[in-house]
XYZ file of C-alpha atoms in Angstrom:
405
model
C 16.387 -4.992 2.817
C 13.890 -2.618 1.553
C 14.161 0.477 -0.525
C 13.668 4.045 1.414
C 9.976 4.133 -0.235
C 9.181 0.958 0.562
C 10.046 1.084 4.029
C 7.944 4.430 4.385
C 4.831 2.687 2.466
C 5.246 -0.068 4.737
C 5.380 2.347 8.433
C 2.466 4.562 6.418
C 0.048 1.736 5.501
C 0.177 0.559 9.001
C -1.231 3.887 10.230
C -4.702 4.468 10.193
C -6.497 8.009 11.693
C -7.584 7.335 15.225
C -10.675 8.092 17.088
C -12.830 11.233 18.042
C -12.568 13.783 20.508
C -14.099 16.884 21.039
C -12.494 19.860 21.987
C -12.365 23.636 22.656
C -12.153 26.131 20.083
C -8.545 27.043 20.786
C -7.207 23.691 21.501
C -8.838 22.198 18.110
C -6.316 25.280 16.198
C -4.117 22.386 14.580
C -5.439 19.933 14.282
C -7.463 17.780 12.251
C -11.330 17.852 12.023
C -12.846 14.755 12.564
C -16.520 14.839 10.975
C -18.130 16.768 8.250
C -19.316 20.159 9.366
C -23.078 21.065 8.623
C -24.265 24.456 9.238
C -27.347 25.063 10.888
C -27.527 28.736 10.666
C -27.503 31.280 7.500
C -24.317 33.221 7.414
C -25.176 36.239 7.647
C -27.810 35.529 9.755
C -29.601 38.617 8.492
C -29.240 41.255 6.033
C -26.914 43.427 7.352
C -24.874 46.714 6.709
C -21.298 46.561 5.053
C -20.400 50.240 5.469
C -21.257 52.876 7.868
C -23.837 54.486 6.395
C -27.349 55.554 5.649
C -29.903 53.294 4.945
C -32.227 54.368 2.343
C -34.786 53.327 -0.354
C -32.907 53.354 -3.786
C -36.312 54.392 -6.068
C -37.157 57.841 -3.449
C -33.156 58.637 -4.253
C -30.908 60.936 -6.744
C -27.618 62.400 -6.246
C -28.633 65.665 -4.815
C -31.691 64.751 -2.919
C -32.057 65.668 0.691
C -33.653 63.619 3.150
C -34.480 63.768 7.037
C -32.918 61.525 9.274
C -35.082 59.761 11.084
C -33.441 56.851 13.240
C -30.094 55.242 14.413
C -29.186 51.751 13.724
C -25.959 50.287 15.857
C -25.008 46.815 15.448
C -26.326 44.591 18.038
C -29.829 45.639 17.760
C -32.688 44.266 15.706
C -34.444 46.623 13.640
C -37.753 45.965 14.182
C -39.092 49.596 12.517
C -39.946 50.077 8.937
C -37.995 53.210 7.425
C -40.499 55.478 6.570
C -40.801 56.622 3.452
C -38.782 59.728 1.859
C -35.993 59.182 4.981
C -32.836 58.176 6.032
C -31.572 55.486 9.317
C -27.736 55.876 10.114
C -26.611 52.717 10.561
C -23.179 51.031 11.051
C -21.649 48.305 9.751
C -23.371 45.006 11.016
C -26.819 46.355 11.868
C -29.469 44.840 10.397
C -31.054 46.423 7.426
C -34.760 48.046 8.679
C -37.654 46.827 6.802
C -38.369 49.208 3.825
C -34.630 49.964 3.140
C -32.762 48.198 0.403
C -29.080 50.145 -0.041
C -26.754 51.939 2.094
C -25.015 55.013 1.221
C -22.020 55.007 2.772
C -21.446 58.746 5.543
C -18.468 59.848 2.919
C -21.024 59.802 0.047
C -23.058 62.733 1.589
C -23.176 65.898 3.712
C -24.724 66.261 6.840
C -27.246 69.410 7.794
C -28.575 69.184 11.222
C -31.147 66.191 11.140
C -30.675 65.600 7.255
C -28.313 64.409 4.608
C -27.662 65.117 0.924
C -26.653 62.450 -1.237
C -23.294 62.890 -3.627
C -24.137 59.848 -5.534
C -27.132 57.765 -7.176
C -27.513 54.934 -4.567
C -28.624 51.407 -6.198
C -30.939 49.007 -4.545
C -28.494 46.499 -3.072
C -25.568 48.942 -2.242
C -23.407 48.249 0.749
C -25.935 45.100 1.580
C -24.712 41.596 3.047
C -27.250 39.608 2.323
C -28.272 36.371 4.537
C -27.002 33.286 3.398
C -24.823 35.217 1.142
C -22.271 33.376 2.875
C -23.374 29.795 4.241
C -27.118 28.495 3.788
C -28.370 26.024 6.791
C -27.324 22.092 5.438
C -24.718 23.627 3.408
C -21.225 21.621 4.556
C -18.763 24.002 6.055
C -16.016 21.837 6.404
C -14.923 18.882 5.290
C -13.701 15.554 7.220
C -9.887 16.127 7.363
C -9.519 19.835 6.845
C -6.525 21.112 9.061
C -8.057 23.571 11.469
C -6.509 27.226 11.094
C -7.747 30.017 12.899
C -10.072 31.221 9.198
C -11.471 27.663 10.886
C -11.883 28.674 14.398
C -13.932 31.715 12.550
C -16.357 29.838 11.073
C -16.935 27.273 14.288
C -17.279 30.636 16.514
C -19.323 32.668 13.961
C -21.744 29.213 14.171
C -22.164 28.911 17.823
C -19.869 25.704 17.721
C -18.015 25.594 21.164
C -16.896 21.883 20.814
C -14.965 20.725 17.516
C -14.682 16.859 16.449
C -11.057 16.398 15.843
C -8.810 13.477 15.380
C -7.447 12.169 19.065
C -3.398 13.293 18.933
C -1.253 9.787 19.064
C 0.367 9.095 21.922
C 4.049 8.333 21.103
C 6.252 6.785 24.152
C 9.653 7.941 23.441
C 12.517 5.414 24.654
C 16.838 5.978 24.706
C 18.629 3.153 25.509
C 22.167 2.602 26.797
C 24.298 2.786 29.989
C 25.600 5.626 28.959
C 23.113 7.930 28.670
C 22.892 10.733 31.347
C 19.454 12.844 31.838
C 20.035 16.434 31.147
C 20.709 18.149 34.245
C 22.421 15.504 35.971
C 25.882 15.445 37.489
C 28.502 14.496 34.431
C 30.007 11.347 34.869
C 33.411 10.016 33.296
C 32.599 7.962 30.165
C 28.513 9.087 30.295
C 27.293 11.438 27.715
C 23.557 12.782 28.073
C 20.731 11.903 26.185
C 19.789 14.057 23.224
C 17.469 11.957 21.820
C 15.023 11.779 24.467
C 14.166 15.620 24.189
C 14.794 15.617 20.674
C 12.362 13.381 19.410
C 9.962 14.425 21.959
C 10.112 18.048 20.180
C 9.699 16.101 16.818
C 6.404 14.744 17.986
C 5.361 17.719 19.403
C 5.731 19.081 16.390
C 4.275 16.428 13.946
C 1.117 16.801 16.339
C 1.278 13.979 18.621
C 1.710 13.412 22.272
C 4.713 12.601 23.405
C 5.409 10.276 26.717
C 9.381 10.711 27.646
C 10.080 6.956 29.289
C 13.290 6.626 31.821
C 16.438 5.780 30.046
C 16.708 1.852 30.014
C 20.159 0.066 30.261
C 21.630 -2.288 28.272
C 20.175 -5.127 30.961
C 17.372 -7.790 29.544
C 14.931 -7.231 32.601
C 15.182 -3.523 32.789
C 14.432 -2.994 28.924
C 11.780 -5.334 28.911
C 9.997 -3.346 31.763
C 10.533 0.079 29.764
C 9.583 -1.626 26.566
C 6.225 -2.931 28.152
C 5.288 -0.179 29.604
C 6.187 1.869 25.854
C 3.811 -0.511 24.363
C 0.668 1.023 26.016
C 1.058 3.889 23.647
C -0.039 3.752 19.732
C 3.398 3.899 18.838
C 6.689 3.189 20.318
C 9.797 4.899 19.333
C 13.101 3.582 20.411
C 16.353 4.872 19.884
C 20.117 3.020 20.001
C 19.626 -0.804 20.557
C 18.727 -1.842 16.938
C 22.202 -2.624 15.010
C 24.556 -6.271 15.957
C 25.952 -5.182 18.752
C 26.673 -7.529 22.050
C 24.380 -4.988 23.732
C 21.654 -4.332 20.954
C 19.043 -5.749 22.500
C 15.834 -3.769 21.434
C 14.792 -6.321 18.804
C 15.069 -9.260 20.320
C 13.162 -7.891 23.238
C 10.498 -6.829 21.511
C 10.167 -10.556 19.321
C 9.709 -11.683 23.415
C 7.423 -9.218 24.082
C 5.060 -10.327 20.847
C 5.817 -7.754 18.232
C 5.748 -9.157 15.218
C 9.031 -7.675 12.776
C 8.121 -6.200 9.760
C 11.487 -5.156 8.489
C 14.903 -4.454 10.232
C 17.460 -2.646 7.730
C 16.700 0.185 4.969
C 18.467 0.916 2.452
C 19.245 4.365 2.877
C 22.475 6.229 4.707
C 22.713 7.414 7.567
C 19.812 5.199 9.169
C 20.333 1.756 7.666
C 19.564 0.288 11.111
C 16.366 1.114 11.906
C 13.603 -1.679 12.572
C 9.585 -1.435 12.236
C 7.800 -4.047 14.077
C 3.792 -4.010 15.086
C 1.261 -5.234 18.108
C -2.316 -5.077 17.840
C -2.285 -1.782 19.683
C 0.784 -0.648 18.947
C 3.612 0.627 16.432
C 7.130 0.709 16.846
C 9.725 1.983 15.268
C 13.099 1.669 16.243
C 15.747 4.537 14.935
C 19.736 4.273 15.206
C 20.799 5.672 18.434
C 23.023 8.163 16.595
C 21.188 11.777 16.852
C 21.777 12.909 12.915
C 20.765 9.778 12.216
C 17.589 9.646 14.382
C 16.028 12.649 13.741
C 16.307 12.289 9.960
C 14.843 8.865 10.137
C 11.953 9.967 12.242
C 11.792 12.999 9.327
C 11.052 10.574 6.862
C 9.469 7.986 8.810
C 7.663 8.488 11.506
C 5.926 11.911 10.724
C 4.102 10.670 8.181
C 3.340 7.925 9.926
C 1.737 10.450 13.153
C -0.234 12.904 10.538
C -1.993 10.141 9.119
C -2.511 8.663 12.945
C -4.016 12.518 13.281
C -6.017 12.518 10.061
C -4.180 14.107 8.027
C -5.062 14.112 4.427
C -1.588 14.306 2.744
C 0.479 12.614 5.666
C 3.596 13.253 3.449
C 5.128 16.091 3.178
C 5.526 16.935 -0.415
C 9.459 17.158 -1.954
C 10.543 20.575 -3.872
C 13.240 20.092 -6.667
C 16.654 21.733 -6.787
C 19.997 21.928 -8.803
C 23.066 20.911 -6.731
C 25.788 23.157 -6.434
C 28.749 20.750 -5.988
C 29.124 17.097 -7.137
C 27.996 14.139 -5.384
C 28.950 11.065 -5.243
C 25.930 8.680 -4.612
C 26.525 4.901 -3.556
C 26.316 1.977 -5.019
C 24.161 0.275 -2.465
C 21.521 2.700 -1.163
C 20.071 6.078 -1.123
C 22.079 8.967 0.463
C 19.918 11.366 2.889
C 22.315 14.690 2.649
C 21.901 17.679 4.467
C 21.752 20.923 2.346
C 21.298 24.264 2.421
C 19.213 26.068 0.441
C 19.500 29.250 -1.959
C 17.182 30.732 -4.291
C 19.766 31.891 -6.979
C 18.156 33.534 -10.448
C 15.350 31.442 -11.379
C 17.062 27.949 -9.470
C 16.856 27.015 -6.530
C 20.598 25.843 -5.618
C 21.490 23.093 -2.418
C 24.839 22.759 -1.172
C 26.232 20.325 1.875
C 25.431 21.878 4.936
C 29.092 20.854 6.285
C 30.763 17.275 7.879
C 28.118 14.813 6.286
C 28.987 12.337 9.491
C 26.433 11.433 12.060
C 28.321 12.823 14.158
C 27.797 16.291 13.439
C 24.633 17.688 14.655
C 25.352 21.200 13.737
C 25.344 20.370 10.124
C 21.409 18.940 10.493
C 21.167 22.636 12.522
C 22.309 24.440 9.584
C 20.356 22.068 7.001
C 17.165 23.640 5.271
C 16.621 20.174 3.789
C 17.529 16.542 3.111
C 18.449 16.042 -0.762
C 17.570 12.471 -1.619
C 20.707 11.198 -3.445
C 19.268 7.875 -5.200
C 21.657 5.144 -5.734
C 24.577 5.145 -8.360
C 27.659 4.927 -9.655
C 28.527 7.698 -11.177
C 29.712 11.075 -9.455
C 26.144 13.602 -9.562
C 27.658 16.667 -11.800
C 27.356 20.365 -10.560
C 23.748 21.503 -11.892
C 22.062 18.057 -11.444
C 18.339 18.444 -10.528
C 17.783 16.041 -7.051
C 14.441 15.722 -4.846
C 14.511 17.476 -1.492
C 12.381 16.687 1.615
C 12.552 20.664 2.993
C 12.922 21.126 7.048
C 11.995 24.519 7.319
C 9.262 26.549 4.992
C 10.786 28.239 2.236
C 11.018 32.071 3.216
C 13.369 30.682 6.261
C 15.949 28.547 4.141
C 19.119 29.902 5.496
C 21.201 29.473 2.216
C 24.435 28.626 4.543
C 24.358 31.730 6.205
């Protein structure tokens, strides 16, 4: 039975970043770029004003001097005149800087007269200037293969004339609960039937880790009818099934899929809640099958299989990195694997402090509602003191930990 990191290295080292698509500016906002980005254009394409202003020639200037104004510059229109000597241009900010000009003196730096100006300051050649290229020079590389795309991105691709972006394709995950059970949301409550809260669940996980996901019906605990569901889940790049995985009459998920042709990579992890999940692989295909338990579930896709989608999307650091805190009550770890405990977190002086977020049973999905992280209790004997510095995987960013509250 492998170790929590082991599992993880072995579901991450079957991942590899899919192919390219290109898409529209707004739809490639998260997500990964694909390619290397080369500019073919200066940025700024010109030299251009940074201030509203008056352009001017530094060496004809002196605080105090008075010149005519002789021309209007607004942005979005060349300036194809030379300043003539001895005068001002008003220009605003963006215009491109007329021929014979090298500074701008900003309007608040001088008093107008009718058609002239007086200058409060000593302008210097340069002033108030963006120069081209100051920015980006064409063949300089904008971006780099990988970069998450933010809207500071989108900027640049706009501000280039780039209307299609090379991104990463999104995975498409096929989401499958199993078990007679199981009710849709919406439908009529049955006696004995509870509704499915994985289905949703994990589809919102995907969503979230960037992927696609494909909701399949619920299949029953019936050979032919999960093989059918199972098939059609294998068309996806991964598979994620929940329930059907432990030693059960009825748990029938694994031997289904060994019919089917995946081949098993592991089946057991050493960690609690989650021991039973199973990774198995096709050719096309990766599937990962989580207890049917919903605590247990999402915490094992957490771990699991979001790392395993960001690096199917490109991303650079598919893991998400661990933050370090003191607990504030003891612990007592097991003997015979890691403990995945959901905590709260508090910022108290200069520590930061997690405490149980309530009932540690799977059965309590309020607790993984309250949780601001999963503190990564590593195997012992001994009871964890009060003040004992643990590794957290974080679920929310840190300005929103709730503390308990």
């Amino acid at each position: 039975m492998p170790t929590f990191a082991e599992a993880r290295d072995l579901v991450l080292n079957s991942a590899t970043p899919l192919g390219v698509e290109v898409v529209g500016l707004l739809d490639a906002c998260g997500r990964v770029l694909a390619t290397d980005q080369i500019s073919n254009w200066d940025l700024p394409m010109w030299d251009n004003s940074a201030m509203d202003g008056f352009a001017v020639r530094a060496q004809e200037c002196r605080e105090g001097s008075v010149l005519p104004v002789v021309g209007f510059l607004p942005a979005g229109r060349a300036a194809t005149q030379a300043l003539e000597a001895g005068s001002a241009a008003r220009i605003l900010t963006g215009a491109p800087i007329p021929p014979g000009s090298d500074c701008v003196v900003p309007f608040e730096l001088t008093q107008e007269h009718h058609d002239s100006i007086r200058l409060l300051t000593q302008p210097r050649a340069g002033d108030h200037i963006r120069r081209k290229g100051s920015d980006l020079r064409v063949g300089d590389r904008v971006l780099a293969a990988g970069t998450l795309i933010r809207p500071s991105e989108i900027a640049i691709f706009a501000s280039l004339a780039i209307a299609g972006v090379p991104v990463t394709r999104r995975p498409q995950v096929a989401i499958l609960s199993t078990g007679d059970e199981l009710l849709r949301p919406g439908d009529p409550l049955e006696p004995g039937r509870i509704f499915d809260s994985n289905g949703p669940a994990l589809a919102a996980a995907v969503l979230e880790a960037g992927g696609t996901p494909i909701i399949l019906p619920i299949a029953r605990d019936d050979p032919a009818a999960l093989r059918q569901q199972l098939q059609q889940g294998l068309r996806a790049d991964v598979l994620v099934t929940s329930a059907g995985v432990s030693t059960g009459d009825r748990d029938l998920v694994r031997a289904t899929l060994a019919e089917l042709g995946a081949q098993e990579v592991f089946w057991k992890v050493a960690i609690q809640p989650g021991r039973p999940m199973a990774f198995a692989v096709t050719e096309e295909c990766r599937i990962i099958s989580l207890p049917g338990n919903p605590v247990a579930a999402l915490l094992t896709f957490e771990l699991f299989v979001r790392p395993a989608l960001r690096r199917m999307g490109g991303h650079r650091r598919p893991i998400e990195a661990t933050i370090r805190a003191t607990l504030g009550e003891s612990v007592r770890p097991r003997s015979d694997r890691m403990t995945l405990r959901r905590v709260c977190l508090e910022q108290i002086g200069d520590q930061l402090v997690a405490t149980s977020s309530g009932q540690q049973a799977t059965g309590y999905v309020q607790t993984l509602v309250r949780a601001d992280g999963i503190a990564l209790i590593p195997v012992g004997i001994d009871p964890l003191p009060v003040g004992t510095v643990v590794e957290v995987h974080p679920l929310r960013k840190s300005g929103d930990f709730s503390g308990g509250n």
